[in-house]
Each structure stands twice: as structure tokens, then as C-alpha cells.
Amino acid sequence: MDLLRNILLILHFVGLASLLGGFLVQIKPIIAGKGTIVAAMFHGALTQLATGLLLVGIIEMGSLGHIDNIKIGLKLLLLIVITVLVIVNRKKPTVPSLALWAIGALTFTDVVIAVLW
């Protein structure tokens, strides 16, 4: 069970890197109003969502640790908003800069909550 948890945690970090990296590599186009939702952001958001839910389930089922339900609920809410923004805007040739800044800010906020809470 520990091995599965560790694998899911690594995949969760890969999803984070993909989502945040997809945002960061296009800061200049976002500032110019020409940003897009790249595939890395879409796949990263879905990977984060799937692995996050699986991690909580595995930890709860296996009694592998304590889950702070308020923290997880807040992180889930942020990730749902991020995922909706990504899915709604992913087929558009250019995405409003505000939506991309929101994705970046919410992703960063999610990291801060994960680390500092």
C-alpha cells in the first residue's frame, strides 16, 4: 500500500509540474494576450484530479495517515475550478489572459496550501 501511495504521489507531482509548467512557459504570450491552454495544462489538471482523489481514497482505506478534510476539500475545490477553466478554454485559439492568470494563481495557491497547511 505504501508503494502505491508513493507512486500516486509522484504522479501527482508530475501533474502539478505539467499544469504549472504549461502556464509558466507562456508568460510572454499571456501578457501579449495570445496565451492558450496547452495540452500539458489539460493533462496536468486531469492527472492532479485523478491522483489526488486516489491518494485520499488509499490513505483513508488503508489507515495510512490522517486526512485533514477541510484542507483536502479546499484543494479539491481549487482544482475543480482550475480544471473547469482549462476544459472550457482548451479549444480556443487564444484564451483571455485573466483566465490563464487565474489558472496560474489558483495552481500556485494549491501548492501553498499543500505545503504550509
XYZ file of C-alpha atoms in Angstrom:
117
model
C 0.000 0.000 0.000
C 2.899 2.354 0.737
C 4.372 1.706 -2.715
C 1.061 2.557 -4.395
C 0.751 5.720 -2.307
C 4.283 6.774 -3.274
C 3.647 6.116 -6.963
C 0.427 8.153 -6.829
C 2.232 10.962 -5.011
C 4.944 11.051 -7.680
C 2.296 11.133 -10.430
C 0.515 13.908 -8.519
C 3.742 15.944 -8.610
C 4.129 15.212 -12.331
C 0.601 16.549 -12.883
C 1.479 19.668 -10.907
C 4.656 20.198 -12.929
C 2.711 19.786 -16.160
C -0.055 22.193 -15.153
C 2.169 24.885 -13.681
C 4.865 24.433 -16.337
C 2.302 24.823 -19.115
C 1.329 28.147 -17.582
C 4.856 29.388 -16.873
C 6.291 28.711 -20.347
C 3.826 31.109 -21.897
C 4.012 34.114 -19.604
C 5.085 36.365 -22.505
C 2.211 35.266 -24.790
C -0.227 35.674 -21.894
C 0.973 39.234 -21.310
C 0.574 39.888 -25.052
C -2.979 38.485 -24.967
C -2.062 35.447 -27.093
C -1.937 32.699 -24.457
C -3.552 29.314 -24.961
C -4.334 26.201 -22.989
C -1.549 23.822 -23.955
C -2.027 20.056 -23.789
C 0.303 19.870 -20.774
C -2.113 22.009 -18.762
C -5.096 19.853 -19.688
C -3.347 16.585 -18.899
C -1.758 18.025 -15.762
C -5.115 19.154 -14.364
C -6.696 15.752 -15.022
C -3.677 13.932 -13.570
C -3.804 16.070 -10.437
C -7.521 15.440 -10.036
C -7.332 11.675 -10.547
C -4.234 11.080 -8.438
C -5.447 13.400 -5.671
C -8.724 11.528 -5.351
C -6.948 8.171 -5.448
C -4.438 9.294 -2.809
C -7.200 10.325 -0.424
C -9.039 7.055 -1.034
C -5.946 4.909 -0.482
C -4.940 6.773 2.671
C -8.459 6.536 4.106
C -8.951 2.859 3.211
C -5.552 1.727 4.398
C -5.449 3.898 7.522
C -2.076 5.182 6.292
C -2.396 8.550 7.926
C -4.682 11.368 8.958
C -6.520 13.353 6.299
C -7.415 16.959 7.049
C -10.797 17.028 5.321
C -11.044 20.821 5.272
C -7.632 21.140 3.615
C -8.420 18.407 1.073
C -11.860 19.907 0.410
C -10.344 23.332 -0.260
C -7.656 21.851 -2.527
C -10.333 19.871 -4.382
C -12.456 22.994 -4.852
C -9.468 24.901 -6.270
C -8.598 22.028 -8.576
C -12.176 21.735 -9.837
C -12.172 25.449 -10.703
C -8.774 25.060 -12.430
C -9.969 22.005 -14.369
C -13.181 23.736 -15.465
C -11.212 26.777 -16.662
C -8.839 24.521 -18.580
C -11.598 22.415 -20.179
C -13.817 25.377 -21.104
C -10.931 27.252 -22.753
C -8.821 24.445 -24.215
C -10.216 24.550 -27.768
C -10.000 28.330 -28.112
C -7.201 29.661 -30.335
C -6.482 32.374 -27.757
C -7.661 32.428 -24.169
C -8.426 35.581 -22.186
C -5.367 36.474 -20.147
C -7.488 36.710 -16.995
C -8.445 33.042 -17.291
C -4.804 31.997 -17.694
C -3.656 34.179 -14.786
C -6.445 32.630 -12.691
C -5.238 29.123 -13.594
C -1.668 30.037 -12.645
C -2.658 31.783 -9.406
C -5.013 29.015 -8.302
C -2.384 26.370 -9.066
C 0.196 28.269 -7.035
C -2.330 28.726 -4.206
C -2.954 24.983 -4.231
C 0.781 24.359 -3.794
C 0.988 26.865 -0.929
C -1.927 25.189 0.853
C -0.350 21.747 0.349
C 2.982 22.849 1.798
C 2.090 25.308 4.534
C -1.165 23.914 5.950
